Short mmCIF file of C-alpha atoms in Angstrom, two decimals:
data_model
loop_
_atom_site.label_atom_id
_atom_site.label_comp_id
_atom_site.label_asym_id
_atom_site.label_seq_id
_atom_site.Cartn_x
_atom_site.Cartn_y
_atom_site.Cartn_z
CA GLY A 12 0.00 0.00 0.00
CA ALA A 13 0.98 3.62 -0.34
CA GLY A 14 0.68 4.59 3.30
CA VAL A 15 1.77 3.39 6.72
CA SER A 16 -0.14 0.29 7.67
CA GLN A 17 -0.74 -0.89 11.22
CA SER A 18 -2.29 -4.09 12.45
CA PRO A 19 -4.45 -4.99 14.15
CA SER A 20 -6.61 -1.88 14.07
CA ASN A 21 -8.22 -2.92 17.34
CA LYS A 22 -7.05 -5.29 20.02
CA VAL A 23 -8.79 -6.29 23.22
CA THR A 24 -6.70 -8.37 25.57
CA GLU A 25 -6.86 -9.64 29.10
CA LYS A 26 -4.64 -8.18 31.76
CA GLY A 27 -1.40 -10.14 31.98
CA LYS A 28 -1.36 -11.30 28.36
CA ASP A 29 1.32 -10.33 25.85
CA VAL A 30 0.45 -8.40 22.68
CA GLU A 31 2.29 -7.65 19.46
CA LEU A 32 1.54 -4.60 17.36
CA ARG A 33 2.77 -4.37 13.80
CA CYS A 34 3.77 -1.44 11.64
CA ASP A 35 4.50 -1.51 7.91
CA PRO A 36 6.12 1.81 7.00
CA ILE A 37 6.11 3.46 3.61
CA SER A 38 8.59 1.70 1.34
CA GLY A 39 11.98 3.41 1.36
CA HIS A 40 11.42 5.29 4.62
CA THR A 41 14.37 4.75 6.91
CA ALA A 42 13.00 6.49 10.00
CA LEU A 43 10.22 4.88 12.02
CA TYR A 44 8.58 6.11 15.21
CA TRP A 45 6.21 4.62 17.74
CA TYR A 46 3.94 6.87 19.81
CA ARG A 47 1.19 6.24 22.32
CA GLN A 48 -1.90 8.39 22.71
CA SER A 49 -4.28 7.97 25.60
CA LEU A 50 -7.83 9.31 25.34
CA GLY A 51 -7.78 13.09 25.16
CA GLN A 52 -4.02 13.21 25.64
CA GLY A 53 -1.10 14.22 23.44
CA LEU A 54 1.35 11.97 21.67
CA GLU A 55 3.79 10.18 23.96
CA PHE A 56 7.05 9.22 22.25
CA LEU A 57 8.02 5.58 22.73
CA ILE A 58 10.89 4.69 20.41
CA TYR A 59 12.63 5.76 17.22
CA PHE A 60 14.33 3.58 14.60
CA GLN A 61 16.80 4.67 11.96
CA GLY A 62 17.09 1.62 9.75
CA ASN A 63 17.15 -1.36 12.09
CA SER A 64 18.82 0.54 14.91
CA ALA A 65 17.00 2.21 17.76
CA PRO A 66 19.11 5.20 18.86
CA ASP A 67 16.41 6.39 21.21
CA LYS A 68 14.45 4.02 23.41
CA SER A 69 13.99 6.57 26.15
CA GLY A 70 10.24 6.71 25.79
CA LEU A 71 9.54 3.06 26.52
CA PRO A 72 7.59 3.25 29.81
CA SER A 73 8.85 0.02 31.33
CA ASP A 74 10.82 -3.13 30.57
CA ARG A 75 7.53 -4.77 29.59
CA PHE A 76 7.75 -2.79 26.36
CA SER A 77 10.13 -3.73 23.56
CA ALA A 78 10.32 -3.10 19.85
CA GLU A 79 12.28 -4.34 16.92
CA ARG A 80 12.62 -3.58 13.27
CA THR A 81 13.85 -6.00 10.68
CA GLY A 82 15.13 -5.45 7.15
CA GLY A 83 14.77 -1.73 7.64
CA SER A 84 11.06 -2.16 7.13
CA VAL A 85 8.45 -3.82 9.35
CA SER A 86 8.47 -3.04 13.05
CA THR A 87 6.76 -4.79 15.93
CA LEU A 88 6.02 -3.32 19.33
CA THR A 89 5.61 -5.95 22.02
CA ILE A 90 3.97 -5.37 25.36
CA GLN A 91 4.41 -8.16 27.88
CA ARG A 92 2.12 -8.81 30.82
CA THR A 93 -0.26 -6.05 29.78
CA GLN A 94 -1.76 -3.77 32.40
CA GLN A 95 -4.91 -1.66 32.22
CA GLU A 96 -2.84 1.52 32.03
CA ASP A 97 -1.41 0.24 28.74
CA SER A 98 -4.80 0.89 27.11
CA ALA A 99 -4.27 3.55 24.45
CA VAL A 100 -3.93 4.09 20.72
CA TYR A 101 -0.48 3.10 19.51
CA LEU A 102 0.57 5.12 16.48
CA CYS A 103 3.41 4.36 14.13
CA ALA A 104 4.93 6.93 11.78
CA SER A 105 7.63 6.81 9.15
CA SER A 106 9.62 9.44 7.33
CA LEU A 107 12.08 9.37 4.48
CA ASP A 108 15.19 9.83 6.55
CA GLY A 109 14.05 11.46 9.77
CA VAL A 110 15.66 14.78 8.85
CA ALA A 111 13.26 17.69 8.48
CA THR A 112 10.90 15.55 6.48
CA GLU A 113 7.23 14.89 6.85
CA ALA A 114 6.25 12.02 9.11
CA PHE A 115 3.36 9.93 7.84
CA PHE A 116 1.22 8.19 10.41
CA GLY A 117 -0.67 4.95 10.31
CA GLN A 118 -4.21 4.84 11.60
CA GLY A 119 -3.07 3.28 14.84
CA THR A 120 -3.87 0.24 16.91
CA ARG A 121 -6.45 0.79 19.63
CA LEU A 122 -5.43 -1.43 22.53
CA THR A 123 -7.85 -2.17 25.31
CA VAL A 124 -6.70 -4.17 28.32
CA VAL A 125 -9.57 -5.61 30.35
CA ARG B 9 10.18 21.86 31.81
CA LYS B 10 8.66 19.97 28.90
CA GLU B 11 10.58 19.96 25.64
CA VAL B 12 7.56 21.27 23.76
CA GLU B 13 4.70 23.10 25.47
CA GLN B 14 1.31 24.04 24.13
CA ASP B 15 -1.88 25.35 25.67
CA PRO B 16 -4.27 22.39 25.32
CA GLY B 17 -7.29 24.71 25.03
CA PRO B 18 -9.99 24.25 23.94
CA PHE B 19 -10.19 27.43 21.93
CA ASN B 20 -13.81 28.07 20.98
CA VAL B 21 -14.07 30.67 18.24
CA PRO B 22 -16.89 31.81 15.93
CA GLU B 23 -16.75 31.20 12.21
CA GLY B 24 -14.76 33.90 10.47
CA ALA B 25 -12.63 34.72 13.47
CA THR B 26 -8.86 34.87 13.52
CA VAL B 27 -7.17 32.62 16.04
CA ALA B 28 -3.51 32.16 16.99
CA PHE B 29 -1.70 29.38 18.83
CA ASN B 30 1.75 29.51 20.31
CA CYS B 31 4.13 26.71 21.12
CA THR B 32 7.35 27.02 23.12
CA TYR B 33 10.32 24.71 22.97
CA SER B 34 13.09 24.31 25.50
CA ASN B 35 16.10 23.20 23.44
CA SER B 36 17.80 26.01 21.58
CA ALA B 37 19.48 23.40 19.35
CA SER B 38 16.13 22.58 17.78
CA GLN B 39 16.40 22.72 14.02
CA SER B 40 13.10 22.07 12.30
CA PHE B 41 9.55 22.91 13.20
CA PHE B 42 6.16 21.79 11.99
CA TRP B 43 2.47 22.07 12.67
CA TYR B 44 0.40 18.91 12.37
CA ARG B 45 -3.36 18.63 12.47
CA GLN B 46 -5.22 15.78 14.14
CA ASP B 47 -8.94 15.27 13.65
CA CYS B 48 -10.94 13.45 16.30
CA ARG B 49 -9.99 9.74 16.40
CA LYS B 50 -7.75 10.12 13.36
CA GLU B 51 -4.01 10.07 12.88
CA PRO B 52 -1.99 13.33 12.78
CA LYS B 53 -1.19 14.79 9.37
CA LEU B 54 1.27 17.47 8.38
CA LEU B 55 -0.32 20.91 8.09
CA MET B 56 2.76 22.96 7.32
CA SER B 57 6.45 23.31 7.99
CA VAL B 58 7.66 26.41 9.80
CA TYR B 59 10.52 28.31 8.20
CA SER B 60 12.76 30.90 9.78
CA SER B 61 11.40 33.60 7.52
CA GLY B 62 7.82 32.64 8.28
CA ASN B 63 5.49 31.10 5.75
CA GLU B 64 1.92 31.32 4.63
CA ASP B 65 -0.42 28.80 3.08
CA GLY B 66 -3.80 30.28 2.27
CA ARG B 67 -5.49 31.20 5.54
CA PHE B 68 -2.68 29.72 7.61
CA THR B 69 0.49 31.56 8.65
CA ALA B 70 3.32 30.01 10.63
CA GLN B 71 6.14 31.92 12.27
CA LEU B 72 9.28 31.05 14.17
CA ASN B 73 10.93 33.16 16.84
CA ARG B 74 14.28 31.57 17.68
CA ALA B 75 15.27 34.23 20.19
CA SER B 76 12.22 33.53 22.34
CA GLN B 77 12.04 29.86 21.31
CA TYR B 78 8.48 29.72 20.14
CA ILE B 79 6.52 29.05 17.00
CA SER B 80 3.07 30.27 16.18
CA LEU B 81 0.17 29.35 13.94
CA LEU B 82 -2.35 31.94 12.81
CA ILE B 83 -5.63 30.91 11.20
CA ARG B 84 -7.63 33.63 9.49
CA ASP B 85 -11.32 33.48 8.57
CA SER B 86 -11.89 30.29 10.57
CA LYS B 87 -14.05 27.61 8.98
CA LEU B 88 -16.06 24.91 10.72
CA SER B 89 -13.74 22.41 9.04
CA ASP B 90 -10.76 23.90 10.88
CA SER B 91 -12.03 22.29 14.10
CA ALA B 92 -9.27 19.89 15.13
CA THR B 93 -6.27 19.56 17.41
CA TYR B 94 -3.14 21.33 16.23
CA LEU B 95 0.13 19.70 17.22
CA CYS B 96 3.40 21.57 17.43
CA VAL B 97 6.38 19.45 16.39
CA VAL B 98 10.03 20.17 17.04
CA GLU B 99 12.94 18.28 15.57
CA MET B 100 16.42 18.48 17.00
CA SER B 101 19.72 16.87 16.23
CA GLY B 102 21.33 14.80 18.95
CA GLY B 103 23.31 12.31 16.98
CA TYR B 104 20.03 11.51 15.31
CA GLN B 105 16.98 13.53 14.49
CA LYS B 106 14.66 13.46 17.51
CA VAL B 107 11.09 14.50 16.81
CA THR B 108 8.99 15.72 19.72
CA PHE B 109 5.27 16.41 19.56
CA GLY B 110 3.47 18.86 21.79
CA ILE B 111 0.26 17.85 23.54
CA GLY B 112 -1.77 19.76 20.96
CA THR B 113 -4.17 22.68 21.07
CA LYS B 114 -7.82 21.89 20.49
CA LEU B 115 -9.74 24.30 18.28
CA GLN B 116 -13.51 24.31 18.00
CA VAL B 117 -15.00 26.66 15.42
CA ILE B 118 -18.60 27.49 16.26
CA PRO B 119 -21.30 28.40 13.70
#
């Protein structure tokens, strides 16, 4: 597809379960970002990839959160032992090279932990 | 102090009004600046970049004040369709390009 694709679009999970969120960036985009947005709140930075490397993981809220990117393309965000406070929309964005270029967002994954 | 600060609003303005938002940033090494727009329950999308000399796109004008470390967005002749949240975005170099989003300012244009 032409845009950033995220899956699943919605995920309901039980507290304590692990979840994997997927992001397919725009082809050729080397920079990839994960953000979290809680209801009525701003964007919370989670992690940034340049290629397969993650120079900035400072936004990951706890060691239950991890992310990887393979082949400079697809990225997965994994949340282990989910908690109710993890409920939010997880947004992925990509940009051509991360330098003063437009970031394109996917439509997000709405995660609900019950 | 937050890296990027915005007044969350909401700003309720009548159709046709002029409205301005400011955004302050804390790191003087910040290099690039943008305004994004986010509609309710949608993903953010680029509205416009902010250049040092200021720039205009139709009813929208963006300005940068490096000395005071703020950027602004002016919307003239507000339309109902302008109702959205406007996100200030600051990019700085720290070995890599770090992009920070503000919390956003909510605008509601009233008929």
